[in-house]
Tab-separated table of C-alpha atoms in Angstrom:
chain	number	residue	atom	x	y	z
A	72	MET	CA	110.136	76.783	73.325
A	73	VAL	CA	108.713	79.836	75.107
A	74	THR	CA	111.506	82.372	75.596
A	75	ASN	CA	109.488	85.011	77.457
A	76	SER	CA	106.547	83.907	79.563
A	77	GLN	CA	105.166	87.432	79.948
A	78	SER	CA	104.924	88.229	76.218
A	79	GLY	CA	104.489	84.650	75.032
A	80	THR	CA	107.423	84.990	72.631
A	81	ASN	CA	108.421	81.539	71.411
A	82	VAL	CA	110.874	79.834	69.063
A	83	GLN	CA	110.388	76.707	66.985
A	84	GLU	CA	112.316	75.081	64.145
A	85	ILE	CA	110.112	74.918	61.024
A	86	ALA	CA	112.727	73.519	58.607
A	87	THR	CA	116.307	72.314	58.975
A	88	GLY	CA	118.229	75.181	60.570
A	89	ILE	CA	115.333	77.653	60.194
A	90	PHE	CA	113.575	78.923	63.319
A	91	ARG	CA	110.359	80.918	63.643
A	92	ILE	CA	110.425	83.583	66.375
A	93	ASN	CA	106.824	84.453	67.209
A	94	THR	CA	105.326	87.118	69.479
A	95	PRO	CA	101.536	87.455	69.909
A	96	VAL	CA	100.236	91.017	70.235
A	97	PRO	CA	96.743	92.473	70.812
A	98	LEU	CA	95.130	94.555	68.091
A	99	PRO	CA	93.218	97.764	68.995
A	100	ASP	CA	89.919	95.864	68.758
A	101	GLY	CA	91.149	93.325	71.312
A	102	ASN	CA	91.719	90.493	68.854
A	103	LEU	CA	95.147	88.853	68.700
A	104	PHE	CA	97.750	89.152	65.949
A	105	SER	CA	101.351	87.981	65.737
A	106	PHE	CA	104.758	89.092	64.480
A	107	ASN	CA	107.241	86.525	63.186
A	108	GLN	CA	110.925	86.719	62.422
A	109	TYR	CA	112.849	83.847	60.849
A	110	LEU	CA	116.361	82.924	61.940
A	111	VAL	CA	118.510	80.875	59.558
A	112	VAL	CA	121.344	79.353	61.593
A	113	ASP	CA	124.393	78.751	59.427
A	114	ASP	CA	127.987	79.862	58.963
A	115	GLU	CA	126.663	83.357	58.215
A	116	PRO	CA	123.322	83.514	60.051
A	117	LEU	CA	120.401	85.495	58.643
A	118	LEU	CA	117.434	87.045	60.440
A	119	PHE	CA	114.578	87.798	58.030
A	120	HIS	CA	112.536	90.715	59.433
A	121	SER	CA	113.941	92.622	62.405
A	122	GLY	CA	110.555	93.128	64.057
A	123	PRO	CA	109.400	96.529	65.373
A	124	ARG	CA	111.661	98.500	67.705
A	125	GLN	CA	109.410	97.745	70.672
A	126	LEU	CA	109.936	94.001	70.191
A	127	PHE	CA	113.746	94.275	70.039
A	128	PRO	CA	114.410	92.935	73.577
A	129	LEU	CA	112.069	89.984	72.990
A	130	VAL	CA	113.564	89.164	69.595
A	131	CYS	CA	117.113	89.351	70.964
A	132	GLU	CA	116.170	87.106	73.869
A	133	ALA	CA	114.683	84.602	71.430
A	134	ILE	CA	117.724	84.654	69.123
A	135	ALA	CA	120.019	84.141	72.126
A	136	SER	CA	118.107	80.975	73.027
A	137	VAL	CA	119.327	79.490	69.726
A	138	MET	CA	122.703	81.204	69.090
A	139	PRO	CA	124.635	84.320	70.181
A	140	VAL	CA	123.043	87.468	68.755
A	141	GLU	CA	126.462	88.869	67.834
A	142	ARG	CA	126.910	86.017	65.316
A	143	LEU	CA	124.251	87.495	63.001
A	144	ARG	CA	125.637	88.322	59.572
A	145	TYR	CA	122.519	89.546	57.733
A	146	ILE	CA	119.336	91.373	58.728
A	147	GLY	CA	116.973	90.750	55.816
A	148	LEU	CA	113.853	92.684	54.889
A	149	SER	CA	111.206	92.508	52.183
A	150	HIS	CA	110.194	96.174	52.246
A	151	VAL	CA	110.316	99.257	54.432
A	152	GLU	CA	107.830	98.967	57.305
A	153	ALA	CA	108.309	98.981	61.062
A	154	ASP	CA	107.668	95.258	61.474
A	155	GLU	CA	110.161	94.508	58.702
A	156	CYS	CA	113.023	96.748	59.763
A	157	GLY	CA	112.027	98.885	62.782
A	158	ALA	CA	114.634	97.251	65.025
A	159	MET	CA	117.244	96.944	62.281
A	160	ASN	CA	119.731	99.478	63.648
A	161	LEU	CA	119.407	98.077	67.164
A	162	LEU	CA	120.280	94.639	65.796
A	163	LEU	CA	123.178	96.063	63.795
A	164	ALA	CA	124.538	97.520	67.035
A	165	ALA	CA	124.152	94.169	68.785
A	166	ALA	CA	125.792	92.249	65.918
A	167	PRO	CA	128.905	94.154	64.764
A	168	GLN	CA	129.455	92.025	61.636
A	169	ALA	CA	125.856	92.173	60.423
A	170	VAL	CA	124.610	94.166	57.427
A	171	PRO	CA	121.092	94.790	56.072
A	172	LEU	CA	120.079	92.470	53.220
A	173	CYS	CA	117.456	93.714	50.763
A	174	GLY	CA	116.616	94.283	47.121
A	175	SER	CA	118.413	96.862	45.010
A	176	ILE	CA	115.439	99.263	44.970
A	177	ALA	CA	115.060	99.171	48.769
A	178	ALA	CA	118.793	99.799	49.109
A	179	MET	CA	118.684	102.742	46.721
A	180	VAL	CA	115.593	104.552	47.992
A	181	SER	CA	115.706	103.806	51.737
A	182	MET	CA	118.235	101.491	53.327
A	183	SER	CA	121.371	103.314	52.208
A	184	ASP	CA	120.080	106.245	54.251
A	185	LEU	CA	118.087	104.593	57.069
A	186	ALA	CA	120.547	101.853	57.998
A	187	ASP	CA	123.546	102.558	60.202
A	188	ARG	CA	125.600	100.211	58.010
A	189	PRO	CA	125.575	99.997	54.193
A	190	PRO	CA	123.185	97.295	52.946
A	191	ARG	CA	123.984	94.276	50.817
A	192	ALA	CA	121.679	94.743	47.823
A	193	LEU	CA	120.488	91.738	45.823
A	194	ALA	CA	119.271	91.764	42.236
A	195	GLY	CA	116.324	89.668	41.091
A	196	GLY	CA	117.391	86.020	40.842
A	197	GLU	CA	120.663	86.593	42.696
A	198	GLU	CA	121.733	83.980	45.240
A	199	ILE	CA	123.727	84.370	48.425
A	200	SER	CA	125.323	81.480	50.317
A	201	LEU	CA	125.044	81.390	54.097
A	202	GLY	CA	126.996	78.134	54.312
A	203	SER	CA	124.767	75.104	53.895
A	204	HIS	CA	121.770	77.278	52.984
A	205	THR	CA	121.575	79.333	49.789
A	206	MET	CA	119.090	82.188	49.606
A	207	ARG	CA	117.590	83.209	46.248
A	208	TRP	CA	116.163	86.734	45.947
A	209	PHE	CA	113.039	87.663	43.971
A	210	ASP	CA	112.101	91.239	43.123
A	211	THR	CA	108.339	91.505	43.709
A	212	PRO	CA	107.418	95.188	43.144
A	213	HIS	CA	103.986	95.986	44.604
A	214	LEU	CA	103.525	92.394	45.806
A	215	PRO	CA	101.972	92.988	48.143
A	216	HIS	CA	102.925	96.588	49.017
A	217	GLY	CA	105.515	99.025	47.736
A	218	TRP	CA	107.838	99.471	44.792
A	219	GLU	CA	110.791	98.066	46.747
A	220	CYS	CA	109.192	94.735	47.759
A	221	GLY	CA	111.185	91.531	47.418
A	222	LEU	CA	111.085	88.002	48.823
A	223	MET	CA	113.532	85.133	49.159
A	224	MET	CA	113.699	81.351	49.253
A	225	ASP	CA	116.150	78.897	50.766
A	226	THR	CA	117.015	76.563	47.898
A	227	ARG	CA	118.184	73.805	50.265
A	228	THR	CA	114.950	73.332	52.222
A	229	ARG	CA	112.685	75.089	49.677
A	230	THR	CA	111.480	77.394	52.427
A	231	PHE	CA	109.885	80.491	50.919
A	232	PHE	CA	110.129	83.602	53.102
A	233	CYS	CA	106.859	85.039	51.854
A	234	GLY	CA	106.572	88.169	53.994
A	235	ASP	CA	103.048	89.574	54.128
A	236	LEU	CA	101.591	87.011	51.728
A	237	PHE	CA	99.144	84.750	53.597
A	238	THR	CA	98.875	87.028	56.654
A	239	GLN	CA	96.723	85.250	59.236
A	240	PRO	CA	94.983	86.689	62.305
A	241	GLY	CA	95.217	85.200	65.788
A	242	ASN	CA	98.179	84.363	67.989
A	243	SER	CA	99.292	81.468	65.716
A	244	GLU	CA	100.209	79.118	68.544
A	245	LYS	CA	100.954	76.411	65.975
A	246	ALA	CA	104.319	77.257	64.429
A	247	LEU	CA	103.919	74.981	61.395
A	248	THR	CA	100.646	73.778	59.902
A	249	ASP	CA	99.331	71.960	56.855
A	250	ALA	CA	95.799	73.273	57.380
A	251	ASP	CA	94.142	75.905	55.186
A	252	ILE	CA	95.792	79.329	55.501
A	253	LEU	CA	94.451	80.858	52.285
A	254	GLY	CA	90.897	81.099	53.599
A	255	PRO	CA	91.799	82.818	56.892
A	256	SER	CA	94.347	85.100	55.224
A	257	GLU	CA	91.916	86.186	52.507
A	258	ALA	CA	89.163	86.812	55.069
A	259	PHE	CA	91.568	88.952	57.094
A	260	ARG	CA	92.760	90.868	54.013
A	261	LYS	CA	89.226	91.724	52.922
A	262	GLN	CA	88.717	93.652	56.167
A	263	MET	CA	91.496	96.091	55.186
A	264	ASP	CA	93.013	95.249	51.823
A	265	TYR	CA	96.784	95.753	51.900
A	266	TYR	CA	97.594	94.483	48.390
A	267	ALA	CA	98.603	96.875	45.618
A	268	HIS	CA	96.777	94.799	42.930
A	269	ALA	CA	99.384	95.743	40.346
A	270	PRO	CA	99.143	94.571	36.698
A	271	GLN	CA	102.095	92.189	37.145
A	272	THR	CA	100.826	90.463	40.313
A	273	ALA	CA	99.677	87.274	38.558
A	274	ALA	CA	102.956	87.006	36.632
A	275	LEU	CA	105.018	87.451	39.800
A	276	LEU	CA	103.020	84.803	41.660
A	277	ALA	CA	103.499	82.446	38.709
A	278	VAL	CA	107.283	82.904	38.921
A	279	LEU	CA	107.201	82.198	42.662
A	280	ALA	CA	105.034	79.121	42.124
A	281	GLU	CA	107.606	77.772	39.651
A	282	GLN	CA	110.079	77.545	42.554
A	283	GLU	CA	107.883	74.815	44.107
A	284	PRO	CA	108.339	75.828	47.754
A	285	ARG	CA	107.565	73.204	50.394
A	286	THR	CA	107.401	75.529	53.416
A	287	LEU	CA	105.939	79.042	53.504
A	288	ALA	CA	107.477	81.179	56.254
A	289	CYS	CA	104.659	83.668	56.833
A	290	MET	CA	105.399	86.918	58.644
A	291	HIS	CA	102.081	86.898	60.482
A	292	GLY	CA	100.535	83.600	61.530
A	293	SER	CA	101.601	79.996	61.264
A	294	ALA	CA	104.204	78.821	58.791
A	295	TRP	CA	102.762	76.323	56.319
A	296	GLN	CA	104.021	73.111	54.745
A	297	GLY	CA	102.740	71.389	51.642
A	298	ASP	CA	102.394	72.081	47.921
A	299	GLY	CA	103.416	75.723	47.926
A	300	ALA	CA	103.150	76.069	44.145
A	301	THR	CA	99.459	75.180	44.184
A	302	LEU	CA	98.768	77.507	47.109
A	303	LEU	CA	100.469	80.441	45.363
A	304	ARG	CA	98.416	79.783	42.227
A	305	GLN	CA	95.254	79.690	44.324
A	306	LEU	CA	96.208	83.057	45.809
A	307	SER	CA	96.662	84.423	42.296
A	308	VAL	CA	93.177	83.260	41.320
A	309	ALA	CA	91.672	84.831	44.437
A	310	LEU	CA	93.349	88.165	43.722
A	311	SER	CA	92.445	88.124	40.031
A	312	ALA	CA	88.791	87.534	40.856
A	313	GLN	CA	88.696	90.845	42.743
A	314	ARG	CA	90.155	93.056	40.034
C-alpha cells in the first residue's frame, strides 16, 4: 500500500502483525537508497527505528494507515544514528504513552540525555512482551557500528530486526524477498565499509544464527525470508575473509 504518492512511501505486512514502512530516497550520486521502519501491531505497539527527522511526516502518515500513531508504546533503536532515532522525540510527542526502547549501554551513554522521555533499557537476552509478540534483545557491541549496538527478534514469528546488517542499495520495491541479499549487501558495503570488524563479530553472529530467524527485517532494502541461520553464518564467513 502506497501511503504517499509523492515520496513513494509504502507499507506492507512482512510477517503476522509486522509491517515494513519503506521510503525510497536519492543518494548524492543519483542512485536510489531506502529507509525502513518496522511497526509491530499488538497490545503495546512497537516501532523499530524512528527514521530521520525529515521523514517524520511520511512515517507518521504510514503508521496512521495501519493504526493510530498515539497508540505507540515503544520507539526502538539499535544504535544512535539519525535514521535510527532522528525523529524519536517527534514520535514521543505524537504518542504520549510511548518510551524509547534500547540496550542498556545506549540508554546510559545517549538516550537518557537525548530522549525527551526516559528510555526502557534492555539487557542482553532480556525479553519484553508486547501482547502476542515477545521481543528478545541481543547486545551486539560494534556489530556493525558502535559500542551501544543491539538488535532484537520477535520470538513468535522469528522475525529478526537486523538493523544495518544486509544493507541493500536501490529503492527495494519488493518488501519481502527470498532472493540473494548477501551479494548485493556485500557489494554495497565494500564501496564504503561501515562495519567495525571487532574481534567478537564472528561470535556474535553465531549467537544470532542460533536463534534460527525465518524473516530478516533489514533497515535498508527488502526484508528477507528463508533460512536466516545459514545466511548469518555466510555473512560471518564473508567478514572473516576480509580481516
